[in-house]
C-alpha cells in the first residue's frame, strides 16, 4: 500500500470533546497512520504506556517510533513476537510489564500472540481497511477495487484468534469513485477517517459504551496476497478495476509483442477517444491505441480506458505515450563537469547498492535489489548534490540502469526536457465572427489533464441555457497534486530563483498575450458569464491586462528598509528588513468578473514571487483555463500557476485546509468567507484576505448635478447586470428631489436594450446562472410582501436565457429585508431622507454590518468631505461611481472583509517581513 506522508489529519475533530474516562494504552503497529493515532489519543488525555513497533530499517526509525521517542514514551522494537508459532517469553514479559488496559493496533504487520491480545483488561482492537466480513485478510483495499465494489470503508474490531473475524466495534464507509485508486481511497477516506474512528473507539471503550457485534458469515470473503502469476490482465470489462486495484507489487500486466508489460495509472475514458497509433494486445477484443495522452485499451463491452505508464520485464518504465519512440533518443556527450557529477552519483548508487561489488554502466538499480524506499533515497541524495534539478521518483523507474539514469539526469540538468509542447484538447465554438478555442481540463503542473476521478460537469451559457462544453470537475486528489506542484515550483523550480526583473518580464509577456487574445477572451467571458461583450472587452479583459502590467512593474521594486536600533556598545548593529514571498498561495474567485478577479489577485501574488493554485467559480471556469494556456505560452514555469475548476465545497474547502498553503485570497459571500477563515485558522493558521458581501450606500443630495446623479446612480446598480460587488445596495435620495430622480431613472431604464450580450448595442445581458436569477426574483417578491413599492421591473424577461428586468423599489424602510440584504443583481433600492438631515442619513447609511463601498453626490465640497470622512466603507466615491483603478487599493471594512486587492497594498498581502540584525 502506498501511503502519503504529507496526508493532513483533521485533528480538531478528534480533540473537540474531552471525557472524564481515560485508559492506559499500548500501541502496537507502525507507519504514519500509527503515529497519527498515537498522537491523537495522547491529545485526548489517554496515557500511552508503551509503543511496540518494527525495528529500524537502514538506520531509520518508523514514524510511530519517532513520535513516541520524541515524547519520552517507552518504545519497543521487536523483530518478531513468536518463533515457530510459539510466543517469545522475554518479549511477552516486556509487553506485560507496561501495564496496558487496552491494546490499540492501528496498523500492525506482525503476528501478535493471543496471550498478548487477551492480556489487557479490555483486550485489543484492530483497524482493518474493509467493511468486514468482506475482504478479510491482506490486500483488502486492493480487492475492494478489483471486485468493483461501489462502497469502500474500514472496520475497527475486537481481535480474536481468527483471521479478521472478531466482533465489530464500529464501521465507516464511503463511495468508490470511477477512477479511484488505492492511493486516492486511502488518502481521501481510509487514512483521515480511520484515525478519527480509532480515537472514537478507544473513548467508547473507556466510557463503557463500545459494542461487540458478531461478524456475520453471510457475505464473508477472503482473498490472499496476489502473486505475479495471478495478475495477468486480458483487456475486458474489468480491466480498469484490475489495474487500479493493484500496487506496484505484483502489478497488473498484459502481453505486448511477446513480452509481459506491467500497466500503471488507469482511468476510464468518457467522451471521444483521441486518435493514435494501433498496438496489438494479446487476447484483446480490438487493437489498443498509443496516443499523446497514453495507451488506450478497450474492454469487451467496447468501453475504453487510459493507461499512463508501462513497465517492461527489464524493469524500465516509460510513459505509455512514448511506446513507439522509447528507444529513439540518442545519447548525449558529457562535459568534464558532468562527468565529475556522474562519478558522484555513481558513489550514491554504491552507497545504496552496497551488495554490488562495482557500479557499472549496465548495473540495473532494481535488479540489484533496490526497493521503493531506495528510490526515495536516491532521488533526495541526487537533489542534494545538485540543487534545482527537477528529479522525481518516477524518473528512476524510467531509467533503471546507471547509464540511462545519467543520461536522463544530464538532460534534466541541461533543461533539455523542459520544452515540452503544451497539449490542449479544446472545446471550439464558432461565434462572434471567430472560432474560440477553450481548454476545459484541469491545469496542473503545466499540463491540461482530466480530473483524477474523470468527472465532468456542464458549463452553461446564460444567454440561452445551452451547454457550452463539459469541464473537468476537480477532486481532492487534484487539489493535492496541484499544491504539490506549486510547492515544488516554489522551493526547487526556476521561479523561486529568478531575478525579480526577469519575473516581471514574464508577467509583461503574459499581459501582451492577453492583449493579443482580448477579443477571444472577451467572447468566452461573454458566453460563459453573460457579460455584455463591449463591457467584457473594456473592463473584464481590459482591466485584467492593465492589472498584470501594473504588478509586473512592481517585481523589481519590492524593498525592505533599514531600522535604527539602540546599539549595545562597544558593538554596533545593523538591522534591516526584507520582503519575502509567502510560498504556495490559494486563490478562490467569484463568477461576476471571472477573468478580472483572477487578475486582481493572481497578478499581485505572482509579482511577489509566490506560486498559486486558483479555483475559478464553478459556473464560470473558461477564461481562467484560457489564461492558463496563455501563461504557458508566456514562459511561466510549470507548477507556478495551477487552475482547478470544480465545487467550492470540495476544492475550495480542501484549499483552505491544506497544510502546504500559506495564504488564501477569497472573493465571495460573507458566510463562506467566515467558513474559510475558520478552516484556515484550524488547519495551519494560514494568512487570509477576504473581499466579501456588500450593501453599499449611495447618498444623493438635492444640490447634486441631477444628470450625473441619474446616470451614475443607474450605473451604480445596473453595471454588469448588477452582479457587482460594489454595487449601490441602497440609494438614499433627499426628499425634495426624490420623485424627479425616480421618474428620470424609470424613463432611462425603458430605453435600455436587453438582449444578446454579443450584440454591440445591448445594454443589459443575462444574469449569470439560473439559481441566481431565481434568487433575485424571490428577493423582489419579499420586497413587495414587506410593503416596498415596486415601481418598475421585478420580473423575468420573456425570452430564452436568464434575463431579468432592471428593477426599482421605492418607499423602502430601514427594517425591511431588501434594505439590509444584498441582491447582487439589477435591483435599485431607494429610500428618502429629509432635506438637510446629513447626520441622520449618515447614521442610516452606516447602520449595516457591511462596509465595502459607498458614494455621495453633491456640489458642496464641504459636505462631500464631511460625508466621505464619516462613511464606514473601504471606498468612497464622490460625484462618480464604479471608478476603480489598478493603482488604488480595493477592499472593505466590517463584514465586507479585510485585506486589499490592487495597488501596493495588494502586493503586501502576498509578502512577509523578515527582520535581520547583524552585529559588527
mmCIF file with all atom_site columns, C-alpha atoms in Angstrom, residues 699-822:
data_model
loop_
_atom_site.group_PDB
_atom_site.id
_atom_site.type_symbol
_atom_site.label_atom_id
_atom_site.label_alt_id
_atom_site.label_comp_id
_atom_site.label_asym_id
_atom_site.label_entity_id
_atom_site.label_seq_id
_atom_site.pdbx_PDB_ins_code
_atom_site.Cartn_x
_atom_site.Cartn_y
_atom_site.Cartn_z
_atom_site.occupancy
_atom_site.B_iso_or_equiv
_atom_site.pdbx_formal_charge
_atom_site.auth_seq_id
_atom_site.auth_comp_id
_atom_site.auth_asym_id
_atom_site.auth_atom_id
_atom_site.pdbx_PDB_model_num
ATOM 1   C CA . UNK A 1 699 ? -26.277 59.345 -0.776  1.00 0.00 ? 699 UNK A CA 1
ATOM 2   C CA . UNK A 1 700 ? -27.806 61.739 -3.324  1.00 0.00 ? 700 UNK A CA 1
ATOM 3   C CA . UNK A 1 701 ? -28.312 65.276 -2.076  1.00 0.00 ? 701 UNK A CA 1
ATOM 4   C CA . UNK A 1 702 ? -30.599 67.848 -3.626  1.00 0.00 ? 702 UNK A CA 1
ATOM 5   C CA . UNK A 1 703 ? -27.655 70.069 -4.602  1.00 0.00 ? 703 UNK A CA 1
ATOM 6   C CA . UNK A 1 704 ? -26.222 67.382 -6.893  1.00 0.00 ? 704 UNK A CA 1
ATOM 7   C CA . UNK A 1 705 ? -25.767 67.516 -10.669 1.00 0.00 ? 705 UNK A CA 1
ATOM 8   C CA . UNK A 1 706 ? -29.028 65.685 -11.441 1.00 0.00 ? 706 UNK A CA 1
ATOM 9   C CA . UNK A 1 707 ? -27.972 64.463 -14.879 1.00 0.00 ? 707 UNK A CA 1
ATOM 10  C CA . UNK A 1 708 ? -24.812 62.913 -13.450 1.00 0.00 ? 708 UNK A CA 1
ATOM 11  C CA . UNK A 1 709 ? -26.635 61.569 -10.387 1.00 0.00 ? 709 UNK A CA 1
ATOM 12  C CA . UNK A 1 710 ? -29.192 59.770 -12.579 1.00 0.00 ? 710 UNK A CA 1
ATOM 13  C CA . UNK A 1 711 ? -26.557 58.397 -14.945 1.00 0.00 ? 711 UNK A CA 1
ATOM 14  C CA . UNK A 1 712 ? -24.121 57.347 -12.239 1.00 0.00 ? 712 UNK A CA 1
ATOM 15  C CA . UNK A 1 713 ? -26.893 56.204 -9.906  1.00 0.00 ? 713 UNK A CA 1
ATOM 16  C CA . UNK A 1 714 ? -28.105 53.784 -12.585 1.00 0.00 ? 714 UNK A CA 1
ATOM 17  C CA . UNK A 1 715 ? -24.564 52.641 -13.247 1.00 0.00 ? 715 UNK A CA 1
ATOM 18  C CA . UNK A 1 716 ? -24.054 52.084 -9.531  1.00 0.00 ? 716 UNK A CA 1
ATOM 19  C CA . UNK A 1 717 ? -26.867 49.496 -9.614  1.00 0.00 ? 717 UNK A CA 1
ATOM 20  C CA . UNK A 1 718 ? -27.107 48.104 -13.162 1.00 0.00 ? 718 UNK A CA 1
ATOM 21  C CA . UNK A 1 719 ? -23.411 47.964 -14.139 1.00 0.00 ? 719 UNK A CA 1
ATOM 22  C CA . UNK A 1 720 ? -22.581 44.381 -15.192 1.00 0.00 ? 720 UNK A CA 1
ATOM 23  C CA . UNK A 1 721 ? -26.257 43.408 -14.683 1.00 0.00 ? 721 UNK A CA 1
ATOM 24  C CA . UNK A 1 722 ? -25.965 44.351 -11.015 1.00 0.00 ? 722 UNK A CA 1
ATOM 25  C CA . UNK A 1 723 ? -23.531 41.477 -10.463 1.00 0.00 ? 723 UNK A CA 1
ATOM 26  C CA . UNK A 1 724 ? -21.042 43.857 -8.977  1.00 0.00 ? 724 UNK A CA 1
ATOM 27  C CA . UNK A 1 725 ? -19.544 43.607 -5.504  1.00 0.00 ? 725 UNK A CA 1
ATOM 28  C CA . UNK A 1 726 ? -19.534 47.389 -5.004  1.00 0.00 ? 726 UNK A CA 1
ATOM 29  C CA . UNK A 1 727 ? -22.990 47.931 -6.477  1.00 0.00 ? 727 UNK A CA 1
ATOM 30  C CA . UNK A 1 728 ? -25.022 50.524 -4.591  1.00 0.00 ? 728 UNK A CA 1
ATOM 31  C CA . UNK A 1 729 ? -27.226 48.276 -2.494  1.00 0.00 ? 729 UNK A CA 1
ATOM 32  C CA . UNK A 1 730 ? -29.318 51.156 -1.218  1.00 0.00 ? 730 UNK A CA 1
ATOM 33  C CA . UNK A 1 731 ? -29.809 54.679 -2.528  1.00 0.00 ? 731 UNK A CA 1
ATOM 34  C CA . UNK A 1 732 ? -30.732 57.454 -0.101  1.00 0.00 ? 732 UNK A CA 1
ATOM 35  C CA . UNK A 1 733 ? -32.292 60.335 -2.074  1.00 0.00 ? 733 UNK A CA 1
ATOM 36  C CA . UNK A 1 734 ? -33.084 63.694 -0.481  1.00 0.00 ? 734 UNK A CA 1
ATOM 37  C CA . UNK A 1 735 ? -36.827 64.178 -0.254  1.00 0.00 ? 735 UNK A CA 1
ATOM 38  C CA . UNK A 1 736 ? -37.093 67.304 -2.416  1.00 0.00 ? 736 UNK A CA 1
ATOM 39  C CA . UNK A 1 737 ? -35.600 65.591 -5.492  1.00 0.00 ? 737 UNK A CA 1
ATOM 40  C CA . UNK A 1 738 ? -36.765 62.026 -4.833  1.00 0.00 ? 738 UNK A CA 1
ATOM 41  C CA . UNK A 1 739 ? -39.730 61.909 -7.215  1.00 0.00 ? 739 UNK A CA 1
ATOM 42  C CA . UNK A 1 740 ? -37.862 63.580 -10.065 1.00 0.00 ? 740 UNK A CA 1
ATOM 43  C CA . UNK A 1 741 ? -34.919 61.214 -9.617  1.00 0.00 ? 741 UNK A CA 1
ATOM 44  C CA . UNK A 1 742 ? -37.162 58.128 -9.730  1.00 0.00 ? 742 UNK A CA 1
ATOM 45  C CA . UNK A 1 743 ? -39.091 59.419 -12.752 1.00 0.00 ? 743 UNK A CA 1
ATOM 46  C CA . UNK A 1 744 ? -35.898 60.054 -14.729 1.00 0.00 ? 744 UNK A CA 1
ATOM 47  C CA . UNK A 1 745 ? -34.410 56.668 -13.750 1.00 0.00 ? 745 UNK A CA 1
ATOM 48  C CA . UNK A 1 746 ? -37.506 54.810 -14.962 1.00 0.00 ? 746 UNK A CA 1
ATOM 49  C CA . UNK A 1 747 ? -37.501 56.714 -18.242 1.00 0.00 ? 747 UNK A CA 1
ATOM 50  C CA . UNK A 1 748 ? -33.845 55.769 -18.816 1.00 0.00 ? 748 UNK A CA 1
ATOM 51  C CA . UNK A 1 749 ? -34.493 52.119 -17.947 1.00 0.00 ? 749 UNK A CA 1
ATOM 52  C CA . UNK A 1 750 ? -37.163 51.979 -20.644 1.00 0.00 ? 750 UNK A CA 1
ATOM 53  C CA . UNK A 1 751 ? -34.511 52.959 -23.197 1.00 0.00 ? 751 UNK A CA 1
ATOM 54  C CA . UNK A 1 752 ? -32.166 50.126 -22.173 1.00 0.00 ? 752 UNK A CA 1
ATOM 55  C CA . UNK A 1 753 ? -31.799 47.273 -24.652 1.00 0.00 ? 753 UNK A CA 1
ATOM 56  C CA . UNK A 1 754 ? -31.976 43.856 -23.026 1.00 0.00 ? 754 UNK A CA 1
ATOM 57  C CA . UNK A 1 755 ? -30.679 41.013 -25.156 1.00 0.00 ? 755 UNK A CA 1
ATOM 58  C CA . UNK A 1 756 ? -27.799 39.032 -26.636 1.00 0.00 ? 756 UNK A CA 1
ATOM 59  C CA . UNK A 1 757 ? -24.617 40.115 -24.827 1.00 0.00 ? 757 UNK A CA 1
ATOM 60  C CA . UNK A 1 758 ? -22.648 39.728 -28.062 1.00 0.00 ? 758 UNK A CA 1
ATOM 61  C CA . UNK A 1 759 ? -24.824 42.345 -29.780 1.00 0.00 ? 759 UNK A CA 1
ATOM 62  C CA . UNK A 1 760 ? -22.787 45.564 -29.625 1.00 0.00 ? 760 UNK A CA 1
ATOM 63  C CA . UNK A 1 761 ? -25.925 47.637 -28.956 1.00 0.00 ? 761 UNK A CA 1
ATOM 64  C CA . UNK A 1 762 ? -27.049 45.568 -25.931 1.00 0.00 ? 762 UNK A CA 1
ATOM 65  C CA . UNK A 1 763 ? -27.106 47.427 -22.608 1.00 0.00 ? 763 UNK A CA 1
ATOM 66  C CA . UNK A 1 764 ? -28.204 44.645 -20.284 1.00 0.00 ? 764 UNK A CA 1
ATOM 67  C CA . UNK A 1 765 ? -27.315 40.941 -20.563 1.00 0.00 ? 765 UNK A CA 1
ATOM 68  C CA . UNK A 1 766 ? -28.488 37.803 -18.748 1.00 0.00 ? 766 UNK A CA 1
ATOM 69  C CA . UNK A 1 767 ? -27.900 37.025 -15.101 1.00 0.00 ? 767 UNK A CA 1
ATOM 70  C CA . UNK A 1 768 ? -25.014 34.646 -14.570 1.00 0.00 ? 768 UNK A CA 1
ATOM 71  C CA . UNK A 1 769 ? -26.937 31.437 -13.862 1.00 0.00 ? 769 UNK A CA 1
ATOM 72  C CA . UNK A 1 770 ? -30.465 30.227 -13.230 1.00 0.00 ? 770 UNK A CA 1
ATOM 73  C CA . UNK A 1 771 ? -30.149 29.718 -9.489  1.00 0.00 ? 771 UNK A CA 1
ATOM 74  C CA . UNK A 1 772 ? -29.097 33.345 -9.138  1.00 0.00 ? 772 UNK A CA 1
ATOM 75  C CA . UNK A 1 773 ? -31.981 34.552 -11.287 1.00 0.00 ? 773 UNK A CA 1
ATOM 76  C CA . UNK A 1 774 ? -34.418 32.588 -9.144  1.00 0.00 ? 774 UNK A CA 1
ATOM 77  C CA . UNK A 1 775 ? -32.905 34.138 -6.016  1.00 0.00 ? 775 UNK A CA 1
ATOM 78  C CA . UNK A 1 776 ? -33.343 37.633 -7.442  1.00 0.00 ? 776 UNK A CA 1
ATOM 79  C CA . UNK A 1 777 ? -37.000 37.008 -8.291  1.00 0.00 ? 777 UNK A CA 1
ATOM 80  C CA . UNK A 1 778 ? -37.563 35.766 -4.739  1.00 0.00 ? 778 UNK A CA 1
ATOM 81  C CA . UNK A 1 779 ? -35.780 38.894 -3.428  1.00 0.00 ? 779 UNK A CA 1
ATOM 82  C CA . UNK A 1 780 ? -38.246 41.066 -5.313  1.00 0.00 ? 780 UNK A CA 1
ATOM 83  C CA . UNK A 1 781 ? -41.226 39.063 -4.032  1.00 0.00 ? 781 UNK A CA 1
ATOM 84  C CA . UNK A 1 782 ? -40.041 39.629 -0.456  1.00 0.00 ? 782 UNK A CA 1
ATOM 85  C CA . UNK A 1 783 ? -39.734 43.372 -1.107  1.00 0.00 ? 783 UNK A CA 1
ATOM 86  C CA . UNK A 1 784 ? -43.323 43.563 -2.329  1.00 0.00 ? 784 UNK A CA 1
ATOM 87  C CA . UNK A 1 785 ? -44.631 41.495 0.602   1.00 0.00 ? 785 UNK A CA 1
ATOM 88  C CA . UNK A 1 786 ? -42.863 43.786 3.078   1.00 0.00 ? 786 UNK A CA 1
ATOM 89  C CA . UNK A 1 787 ? -44.605 46.827 1.661   1.00 0.00 ? 787 UNK A CA 1
ATOM 90  C CA . UNK A 1 788 ? -41.978 48.432 -0.552  1.00 0.00 ? 788 UNK A CA 1
ATOM 91  C CA . UNK A 1 789 ? -43.318 49.959 -3.778  1.00 0.00 ? 789 UNK A CA 1
ATOM 92  C CA . UNK A 1 790 ? -42.260 48.106 -6.929  1.00 0.00 ? 790 UNK A CA 1
ATOM 93  C CA . UNK A 1 791 ? -42.011 50.963 -9.410  1.00 0.00 ? 791 UNK A CA 1
ATOM 94  C CA . UNK A 1 792 ? -40.543 49.014 -12.315 1.00 0.00 ? 792 UNK A CA 1
ATOM 95  C CA . UNK A 1 793 ? -39.395 45.515 -13.257 1.00 0.00 ? 793 UNK A CA 1
ATOM 96  C CA . UNK A 1 794 ? -39.144 42.677 -10.781 1.00 0.00 ? 794 UNK A CA 1
ATOM 97  C CA . UNK A 1 795 ? -39.851 40.029 -13.409 1.00 0.00 ? 795 UNK A CA 1
ATOM 98  C CA . UNK A 1 796 ? -38.027 37.616 -15.684 1.00 0.00 ? 796 UNK A CA 1
ATOM 99  C CA . UNK A 1 797 ? -37.795 38.703 -19.317 1.00 0.00 ? 797 UNK A CA 1
ATOM 100 C CA . UNK A 1 798 ? -39.882 36.509 -21.610 1.00 0.00 ? 798 UNK A CA 1
ATOM 101 C CA . UNK A 1 799 ? -37.099 35.055 -23.734 1.00 0.00 ? 799 UNK A CA 1
ATOM 102 C CA . UNK A 1 800 ? -34.652 32.123 -23.571 1.00 0.00 ? 800 UNK A CA 1
ATOM 103 C CA . UNK A 1 801 ? -31.831 32.558 -21.110 1.00 0.00 ? 801 UNK A CA 1
ATOM 104 C CA . UNK A 1 802 ? -31.625 34.005 -17.609 1.00 0.00 ? 802 UNK A CA 1
ATOM 105 C CA . UNK A 1 803 ? -32.702 37.605 -18.262 1.00 0.00 ? 803 UNK A CA 1
ATOM 106 C CA . UNK A 1 804 ? -34.236 39.867 -15.621 1.00 0.00 ? 804 UNK A CA 1
ATOM 107 C CA . UNK A 1 805 ? -35.796 43.283 -15.987 1.00 0.00 ? 805 UNK A CA 1
ATOM 108 C CA . UNK A 1 806 ? -33.926 46.164 -14.336 1.00 0.00 ? 806 UNK A CA 1
ATOM 109 C CA . UNK A 1 807 ? -35.921 46.821 -11.178 1.00 0.00 ? 807 UNK A CA 1
ATOM 110 C CA . UNK A 1 808 ? -36.714 49.850 -8.979  1.00 0.00 ? 808 UNK A CA 1
ATOM 111 C CA . UNK A 1 809 ? -38.146 49.795 -5.432  1.00 0.00 ? 809 UNK A CA 1
ATOM 112 C CA . UNK A 1 810 ? -39.140 52.917 -3.500  1.00 0.00 ? 810 UNK A CA 1
ATOM 113 C CA . UNK A 1 811 ? -40.614 53.562 -0.049  1.00 0.00 ? 811 UNK A CA 1
ATOM 114 C CA . UNK A 1 812 ? -38.054 51.166 1.397   1.00 0.00 ? 812 UNK A CA 1
ATOM 115 C CA . UNK A 1 813 ? -37.912 51.359 5.195   1.00 0.00 ? 813 UNK A CA 1
ATOM 116 C CA . UNK A 1 814 ? -34.823 50.601 7.222   1.00 0.00 ? 814 UNK A CA 1
ATOM 117 C CA . UNK A 1 815 ? -36.161 47.409 8.825   1.00 0.00 ? 815 UNK A CA 1
ATOM 118 C CA . UNK A 1 816 ? -37.044 45.720 5.525   1.00 0.00 ? 816 UNK A CA 1
ATOM 119 C CA . UNK A 1 817 ? -35.175 42.700 4.166   1.00 0.00 ? 817 UNK A CA 1
ATOM 120 C CA . UNK A 1 818 ? -34.275 44.460 0.918   1.00 0.00 ? 818 UNK A CA 1
ATOM 121 C CA . UNK A 1 819 ? -32.906 47.397 2.926   1.00 0.00 ? 819 UNK A CA 1
ATOM 122 C CA . UNK A 1 820 ? -30.489 45.133 4.769   1.00 0.00 ? 820 UNK A CA 1
ATOM 123 C CA . UNK A 1 821 ? -29.586 42.280 2.419   1.00 0.00 ? 821 UNK A CA 1
ATOM 124 C CA . UNK A 1 822 ? -27.570 42.419 -0.792  1.00 0.00 ? 822 UNK A CA 1
#
